[in-house]
Amino acid sequence: MVGSSCNALTAQGQSRKTLALGAAALSSVAFMYAYSRRRGKPKNVTDVKGHWLLGVLPELVQALRDKRLHGKVSDWHEQFGDTIYIHIPFQPALVSTTDPAVVEHILKNNFENYPKGKLFRDRMTDLLGNGIFNVDGEPWHTQRKTSSKMFTANKFKNHIWRVVEKNSAKVVQVLRSAGDGKQDIFKVLNRFTLDSIGEIG
């Protein structure tokens, strides 16, 4: 009887030790995650306040359910400022800006410092392939040089604008012919975009 109670106490002590080790390991992982998150935050950017571990993920999920993701980001800009840091667990730092000076800095003055990177390229390759919107460095420069010849002021005035004007008239005609009936505007505008791009190219 004494031996069985000693075994029970030993087993109980072992399970407490295991539980304590598990709690210590979990606490260490949570601390390292929070520390790396803080270190990864860009300087001079306002942090959107969210859950200490989940960041803004719960708010983003709710915004997606409500079909107002862009509205949510707009709300954050109104609340926290023009340039904000949005933390999403296990994702790279996400910075959103509505400041024209920052946009110009990123897209024009300092473009080379903001590559799309492997994470973006890998996720978007099926959709964008190795096109101008999905490459960096020399392939991007080559494609930009090729496409810039297509968008000269003369071509824009004489060709592109005429195509857009002609296809816009078709869209208006389709919408007017619908009368009071329902019209799938998404389908109509997709058709307009494809027709215009095909004719311009």
PDB file of C-alpha atoms in Angstrom:
ATOM      1  CA  MET A   1       0.000   0.000   0.000  1.00  0.00           C
ATOM      2  CA  VAL A   2       2.848   2.367   0.853  1.00  0.00           C
ATOM      3  CA  GLY A   3       4.570   1.457  -2.426  1.00  0.00           C
ATOM      4  CA  SER A   4       1.483   2.241  -4.522  1.00  0.00           C
ATOM      5  CA  SER A   5       1.015   5.631  -2.871  1.00  0.00           C
ATOM      6  CA  CYS A   6       4.733   6.391  -3.478  1.00  0.00           C
ATOM      7  CA  ASN A   7       4.284   5.464  -7.153  1.00  0.00           C
ATOM      8  CA  ALA A   8       1.215   7.702  -7.386  1.00  0.00           C
ATOM      9  CA  LEU A   9       3.141  10.611  -5.823  1.00  0.00           C
ATOM     10  CA  THR A  10       6.077  10.027  -8.178  1.00  0.00           C
ATOM     11  CA  ALA A  11       3.755   9.929 -11.222  1.00  0.00           C
ATOM     12  CA  GLN A  12       1.991  13.066 -10.017  1.00  0.00           C
ATOM     13  CA  GLY A  13       5.338  14.815  -9.548  1.00  0.00           C
ATOM     14  CA  GLN A  14       6.452  13.772 -13.057  1.00  0.00           C
ATOM     15  CA  SER A  15       3.262  15.077 -14.647  1.00  0.00           C
ATOM     16  CA  ARG A  16       3.676  18.412 -12.807  1.00  0.00           C
ATOM     17  CA  LYS A  17       7.273  18.605 -14.043  1.00  0.00           C
ATOM     18  CA  THR A  18       6.173  17.898 -17.613  1.00  0.00           C
ATOM     19  CA  LEU A  19       3.410  20.486 -17.341  1.00  0.00           C
ATOM     20  CA  ALA A  20       5.849  23.081 -15.965  1.00  0.00           C
ATOM     21  CA  LEU A  21       8.361  22.368 -18.757  1.00  0.00           C
ATOM     22  CA  GLY A  22       5.603  22.640 -21.369  1.00  0.00           C
ATOM     23  CA  ALA A  23       4.408  25.952 -19.923  1.00  0.00           C
ATOM     24  CA  ALA A  24       7.984  27.281 -19.840  1.00  0.00           C
ATOM     25  CA  ALA A  25       8.548  26.250 -23.473  1.00  0.00           C
ATOM     26  CA  LEU A  26       5.268  27.830 -24.584  1.00  0.00           C
ATOM     27  CA  SER A  27       6.091  31.040 -22.706  1.00  0.00           C
ATOM     28  CA  SER A  28       9.527  31.153 -24.343  1.00  0.00           C
ATOM     29  CA  VAL A  29       8.037  30.741 -27.812  1.00  0.00           C
ATOM     30  CA  ALA A  30       5.441  33.471 -27.152  1.00  0.00           C
ATOM     31  CA  PHE A  31       8.148  35.809 -25.812  1.00  0.00           C
ATOM     32  CA  MET A  32      10.445  35.211 -28.807  1.00  0.00           C
ATOM     33  CA  TYR A  33       7.527  35.758 -31.191  1.00  0.00           C
ATOM     34  CA  ALA A  34       6.567  39.046 -29.512  1.00  0.00           C
ATOM     35  CA  TYR A  35      10.235  40.142 -29.426  1.00  0.00           C
ATOM     36  CA  SER A  36      10.819  39.381 -33.108  1.00  0.00           C
ATOM     37  CA  ARG A  37       7.587  41.171 -33.973  1.00  0.00           C
ATOM     38  CA  ARG A  38       8.729  44.289 -32.133  1.00  0.00           C
ATOM     39  CA  ARG A  39      12.184  44.155 -33.787  1.00  0.00           C
ATOM     40  CA  GLY A  40      10.632  43.677 -37.240  1.00  0.00           C
ATOM     41  CA  LYS A  41       8.444  46.787 -36.942  1.00  0.00           C
ATOM     42  CA  PRO A  42       9.636  49.582 -39.246  1.00  0.00           C
ATOM     43  CA  LYS A  43      10.839  52.778 -37.588  1.00  0.00           C
ATOM     44  CA  ASN A  44       8.754  55.974 -37.566  1.00  0.00           C
ATOM     45  CA  VAL A  45       5.565  54.109 -38.506  1.00  0.00           C
ATOM     46  CA  THR A  46       2.470  53.954 -36.317  1.00  0.00           C
ATOM     47  CA  ASP A  47       1.575  50.445 -35.165  1.00  0.00           C
ATOM     48  CA  VAL A  48      -2.099  49.517 -35.587  1.00  0.00           C
ATOM     49  CA  LYS A  49      -3.122  48.258 -32.163  1.00  0.00           C
ATOM     50  CA  GLY A  50      -4.345  44.697 -32.089  1.00  0.00           C
ATOM     51  CA  HIS A  51      -4.253  41.531 -30.032  1.00  0.00           C
ATOM     52  CA  TRP A  52      -0.846  40.961 -28.382  1.00  0.00           C
ATOM     53  CA  LEU A  53      -0.422  37.619 -30.172  1.00  0.00           C
ATOM     54  CA  LEU A  54      -2.859  37.629 -33.105  1.00  0.00           C
ATOM     55  CA  GLY A  55      -2.276  41.240 -34.139  1.00  0.00           C
ATOM     56  CA  VAL A  56      -5.104  42.576 -36.292  1.00  0.00           C
ATOM     57  CA  LEU A  57      -6.054  39.144 -37.640  1.00  0.00           C
ATOM     58  CA  PRO A  58      -9.420  38.984 -35.806  1.00  0.00           C
ATOM     59  CA  GLU A  59     -10.381  42.432 -37.160  1.00  0.00           C
ATOM     60  CA  LEU A  60      -9.303  41.470 -40.693  1.00  0.00           C
ATOM     61  CA  VAL A  61     -11.341  38.257 -40.581  1.00  0.00           C
ATOM     62  CA  GLN A  62     -14.404  40.211 -39.431  1.00  0.00           C
ATOM     63  CA  ALA A  63     -13.853  42.823 -42.164  1.00  0.00           C
ATOM     64  CA  LEU A  64     -13.656  40.043 -44.760  1.00  0.00           C
ATOM     65  CA  ARG A  65     -16.909  38.566 -43.450  1.00  0.00           C
ATOM     66  CA  ASP A  66     -18.553  41.986 -43.633  1.00  0.00           C
ATOM     67  CA  LYS A  67     -17.075  42.570 -47.132  1.00  0.00           C
ATOM     68  CA  ARG A  68     -15.407  45.807 -46.036  1.00  0.00           C
ATOM     69  CA  LEU A  69     -11.679  45.055 -45.992  1.00  0.00           C
ATOM     70  CA  HIS A  70     -10.759  48.314 -47.737  1.00  0.00           C
ATOM     71  CA  GLY A  71     -13.087  50.209 -45.398  1.00  0.00           C
ATOM     72  CA  LYS A  72     -11.277  48.687 -42.408  1.00  0.00           C
ATOM     73  CA  VAL A  73      -7.862  49.735 -43.702  1.00  0.00           C
ATOM     74  CA  SER A  74      -9.291  53.207 -44.396  1.00  0.00           C
ATOM     75  CA  ASP A  75     -10.591  53.347 -40.807  1.00  0.00           C
ATOM     76  CA  TRP A  76      -7.116  52.494 -39.520  1.00  0.00           C
ATOM     77  CA  HIS A  77      -5.600  55.278 -41.622  1.00  0.00           C
ATOM     78  CA  GLU A  78      -8.092  57.753 -40.172  1.00  0.00           C
ATOM     79  CA  GLN A  79      -7.357  56.545 -36.644  1.00  0.00           C
ATOM     80  CA  PHE A  80      -3.561  56.015 -36.770  1.00  0.00           C
ATOM     81  CA  GLY A  81      -2.286  58.248 -39.601  1.00  0.00           C
ATOM     82  CA  ASP A  82      -1.145  58.234 -43.222  1.00  0.00           C
ATOM     83  CA  THR A  83       1.492  55.488 -42.882  1.00  0.00           C
ATOM     84  CA  ILE A  84       0.724  52.492 -40.678  1.00  0.00           C
ATOM     85  CA  TYR A  85       2.216  49.121 -39.728  1.00  0.00           C
ATOM     86  CA  ILE A  86      -0.237  46.225 -39.787  1.00  0.00           C
ATOM     87  CA  HIS A  87       0.788  43.068 -37.899  1.00  0.00           C
ATOM     88  CA  ILE A  88      -0.557  39.748 -39.157  1.00  0.00           C
ATOM     89  CA  PRO A  89       0.834  36.597 -37.500  1.00  0.00           C
ATOM     90  CA  PHE A  90       3.444  34.635 -39.453  1.00  0.00           C
ATOM     91  CA  GLN A  91       3.460  37.183 -42.273  1.00  0.00           C
ATOM     92  CA  PRO A  92       6.169  39.709 -43.158  1.00  0.00           C
ATOM     93  CA  ALA A  93       5.805  43.320 -42.023  1.00  0.00           C
ATOM     94  CA  LEU A  94       2.952  45.036 -43.843  1.00  0.00           C
ATOM     95  CA  VAL A  95       3.113  48.808 -44.208  1.00  0.00           C
ATOM     96  CA  SER A  96       0.193  50.712 -45.733  1.00  0.00           C
ATOM     97  CA  THR A  97       0.382  54.361 -46.734  1.00  0.00           C
ATOM     98  CA  THR A  98      -1.851  57.075 -48.137  1.00  0.00           C
ATOM     99  CA  ASP A  99       0.874  59.742 -48.019  1.00  0.00           C
ATOM    100  CA  PRO A 100       1.721  60.890 -51.596  1.00  0.00           C
ATOM    101  CA  ALA A 101       5.316  61.742 -50.579  1.00  0.00           C
ATOM    102  CA  VAL A 102       5.869  58.184 -49.283  1.00  0.00           C
ATOM    103  CA  VAL A 103       4.295  56.671 -52.403  1.00  0.00           C
ATOM    104  CA  GLU A 104       6.591  58.791 -54.597  1.00  0.00           C
ATOM    105  CA  HIS A 105       9.594  57.757 -52.482  1.00  0.00           C
ATOM    106  CA  ILE A 106       8.755  54.051 -52.887  1.00  0.00           C
ATOM    107  CA  LEU A 107       7.683  54.004 -56.542  1.00  0.00           C
ATOM    108  CA  LYS A 108       9.926  56.659 -58.043  1.00  0.00           C
ATOM    109  CA  ASN A 109      12.808  58.075 -56.022  1.00  0.00           C
ATOM    110  CA  ASN A 110      13.926  54.909 -54.229  1.00  0.00           C
ATOM    111  CA  PHE A 111      12.342  52.074 -56.226  1.00  0.00           C
ATOM    112  CA  GLU A 112      15.402  49.775 -56.039  1.00  0.00           C
ATOM    113  CA  ASN A 113      15.166  49.657 -52.224  1.00  0.00           C
ATOM    114  CA  TYR A 114      11.664  48.109 -52.334  1.00  0.00           C
ATOM    115  CA  PRO A 115      11.859  44.823 -54.270  1.00  0.00           C
ATOM    116  CA  LYS A 116       8.803  42.604 -54.432  1.00  0.00           C
ATOM    117  CA  GLY A 117      10.864  39.741 -53.053  1.00  0.00           C
ATOM    118  CA  LYS A 118      10.610  35.966 -53.139  1.00  0.00           C
ATOM    119  CA  LEU A 119       7.551  35.735 -50.890  1.00  0.00           C
ATOM    120  CA  PHE A 120       5.451  37.956 -53.208  1.00  0.00           C
ATOM    121  CA  ARG A 121       6.831  36.403 -56.416  1.00  0.00           C
ATOM    122  CA  ASP A 122       6.174  32.832 -55.279  1.00  0.00           C
ATOM    123  CA  ARG A 123       2.575  33.619 -54.320  1.00  0.00           C
ATOM    124  CA  MET A 124       1.790  35.591 -57.476  1.00  0.00           C
ATOM    125  CA  THR A 125       3.638  33.580 -60.166  1.00  0.00           C
ATOM    126  CA  ASP A 126       0.562  31.576 -61.192  1.00  0.00           C
ATOM    127  CA  LEU A 127      -1.344  34.812 -61.805  1.00  0.00           C
ATOM    128  CA  LEU A 128       1.382  37.181 -63.069  1.00  0.00           C
ATOM    129  CA  GLY A 129       4.091  34.823 -64.347  1.00  0.00           C
ATOM    130  CA  ASN A 130       7.381  36.614 -64.937  1.00  0.00           C
ATOM    131  CA  GLY A 131       5.726  39.833 -66.095  1.00  0.00           C
ATOM    132  CA  ILE A 132       6.614  43.373 -65.119  1.00  0.00           C
ATOM    133  CA  PHE A 133       4.401  43.280 -62.006  1.00  0.00           C
ATOM    134  CA  ASN A 134       6.150  40.200 -60.582  1.00  0.00           C
ATOM    135  CA  VAL A 135       9.886  40.642 -61.235  1.00  0.00           C
ATOM    136  CA  ASP A 136      12.719  42.751 -59.832  1.00  0.00           C
ATOM    137  CA  GLY A 137      16.092  43.946 -61.047  1.00  0.00           C
ATOM    138  CA  GLU A 138      17.206  43.550 -64.658  1.00  0.00           C
ATOM    139  CA  PRO A 139      14.088  41.690 -65.935  1.00  0.00           C
ATOM    140  CA  TRP A 140      11.950  44.534 -64.547  1.00  0.00           C
ATOM    141  CA  HIS A 141      14.129  47.207 -66.224  1.00  0.00           C
ATOM    142  CA  THR A 142      13.988  45.366 -69.563  1.00  0.00           C
ATOM    143  CA  GLN A 143      10.204  44.994 -69.459  1.00  0.00           C
ATOM    144  CA  ARG A 144       9.723  48.582 -68.320  1.00  0.00           C
ATOM    145  CA  LYS A 145      11.853  49.858 -71.196  1.00  0.00           C
ATOM    146  CA  THR A 146       9.802  47.802 -73.651  1.00  0.00           C
ATOM    147  CA  SER A 147       6.429  48.895 -72.261  1.00  0.00           C
ATOM    148  CA  SER A 148       7.413  52.570 -71.873  1.00  0.00           C
ATOM    149  CA  LYS A 149       7.635  52.856 -75.677  1.00  0.00           C
ATOM    150  CA  MET A 150       3.977  51.892 -75.803  1.00  0.00           C
ATOM    151  CA  PHE A 151       2.861  54.695 -73.486  1.00  0.00           C
ATOM    152  CA  THR A 152       4.280  57.825 -75.118  1.00  0.00           C
ATOM    153  CA  ALA A 153       2.267  61.062 -74.964  1.00  0.00           C
ATOM    154  CA  ASN A 154       1.605  60.921 -78.715  1.00  0.00           C
ATOM    155  CA  LYS A 155       0.310  57.336 -78.599  1.00  0.00           C
ATOM    156  CA  PHE A 156      -1.786  58.121 -75.560  1.00  0.00           C
ATOM    157  CA  LYS A 157      -3.453  61.076 -77.298  1.00  0.00           C
ATOM    158  CA  ASN A 158      -3.914  59.479 -80.694  1.00  0.00           C
ATOM    159  CA  HIS A 159      -4.492  55.801 -80.075  1.00  0.00           C
ATOM    160  CA  ILE A 160      -5.109  54.830 -76.470  1.00  0.00           C
ATOM    161  CA  TRP A 161      -7.613  57.593 -75.758  1.00  0.00           C
ATOM    162  CA  ARG A 162      -9.601  56.813 -78.922  1.00  0.00           C
ATOM    163  CA  VAL A 163      -9.823  53.124 -77.983  1.00  0.00           C
ATOM    164  CA  VAL A 164     -10.973  53.924 -74.444  1.00  0.00           C
ATOM    165  CA  GLU A 165     -13.507  56.453 -75.747  1.00  0.00           C
ATOM    166  CA  LYS A 166     -14.907  53.980 -78.303  1.00  0.00           C
ATOM    167  CA  ASN A 167     -15.182  51.133 -75.761  1.00  0.00           C
ATOM    168  CA  SER A 168     -16.681  53.452 -73.141  1.00  0.00           C
ATOM    169  CA  ALA A 169     -19.429  54.302 -75.628  1.00  0.00           C
ATOM    170  CA  LYS A 170     -20.104  50.556 -76.006  1.00  0.00           C
ATOM    171  CA  VAL A 171     -20.410  50.196 -72.212  1.00  0.00           C
ATOM    172  CA  VAL A 172     -22.895  53.088 -72.058  1.00  0.00           C
ATOM    173  CA  GLN A 173     -24.894  51.514 -74.889  1.00  0.00           C
ATOM    174  CA  VAL A 174     -25.006  48.126 -73.089  1.00  0.00           C
ATOM    175  CA  LEU A 175     -26.123  49.750 -69.837  1.00  0.00           C
ATOM    176  CA  ARG A 176     -28.815  51.833 -71.546  1.00  0.00           C
ATOM    177  CA  SER A 177     -30.147  48.822 -73.468  1.00  0.00           C
ATOM    178  CA  ALA A 178     -30.663  46.978 -70.161  1.00  0.00           C
ATOM    179  CA  GLY A 179     -33.347  49.525 -69.235  1.00  0.00           C
ATOM    180  CA  ASP A 180     -34.801  48.566 -65.840  1.00  0.00           C
ATOM    181  CA  GLY A 181     -33.439  45.011 -66.128  1.00  0.00           C
ATOM    182  CA  LYS A 182     -30.503  43.787 -64.108  1.00  0.00           C
ATOM    183  CA  GLN A 183     -27.025  44.030 -65.564  1.00  0.00           C
ATOM    184  CA  ASP A 184     -23.840  42.313 -64.333  1.00  0.00           C
ATOM    185  CA  ILE A 185     -21.651  45.428 -64.147  1.00  0.00           C
ATOM    186  CA  PHE A 186     -18.593  43.367 -63.161  1.00  0.00           C
ATOM    187  CA  LYS A 187     -18.898  41.317 -66.350  1.00  0.00           C
ATOM    188  CA  VAL A 188     -19.473  44.429 -68.479  1.00  0.00           C
ATOM    189  CA  LEU A 189     -16.437  46.267 -67.066  1.00  0.00           C
ATOM    190  CA  ASN A 190     -14.228  43.177 -67.385  1.00  0.00           C
ATOM    191  CA  ARG A 191     -15.240  42.957 -71.035  1.00  0.00           C
ATOM    192  CA  PHE A 192     -14.455  46.685 -71.465  1.00  0.00           C
ATOM    193  CA  THR A 193     -11.012  46.209 -69.911  1.00  0.00           C
ATOM    194  CA  LEU A 194     -10.145  43.158 -72.010  1.00  0.00           C
ATOM    195  CA  ASP A 195     -11.393  44.750 -75.241  1.00  0.00           C
ATOM    196  CA  SER A 196      -9.434  47.939 -74.555  1.00  0.00           C
ATOM    197  CA  ILE A 197      -6.201  46.177 -73.638  1.00  0.00           C
ATOM    198  CA  GLY A 198      -6.472  43.864 -76.628  1.00  0.00           C
ATOM    199  CA  GLU A 199      -7.037  46.749 -79.027  1.00  0.00           C
ATOM    200  CA  ILE A 200      -4.316  48.967 -77.505  1.00  0.00           C
ATOM    201  CA  GLY A 201      -1.712  46.160 -77.550  1.00  0.00           C
TER     202      GLY A 201
END
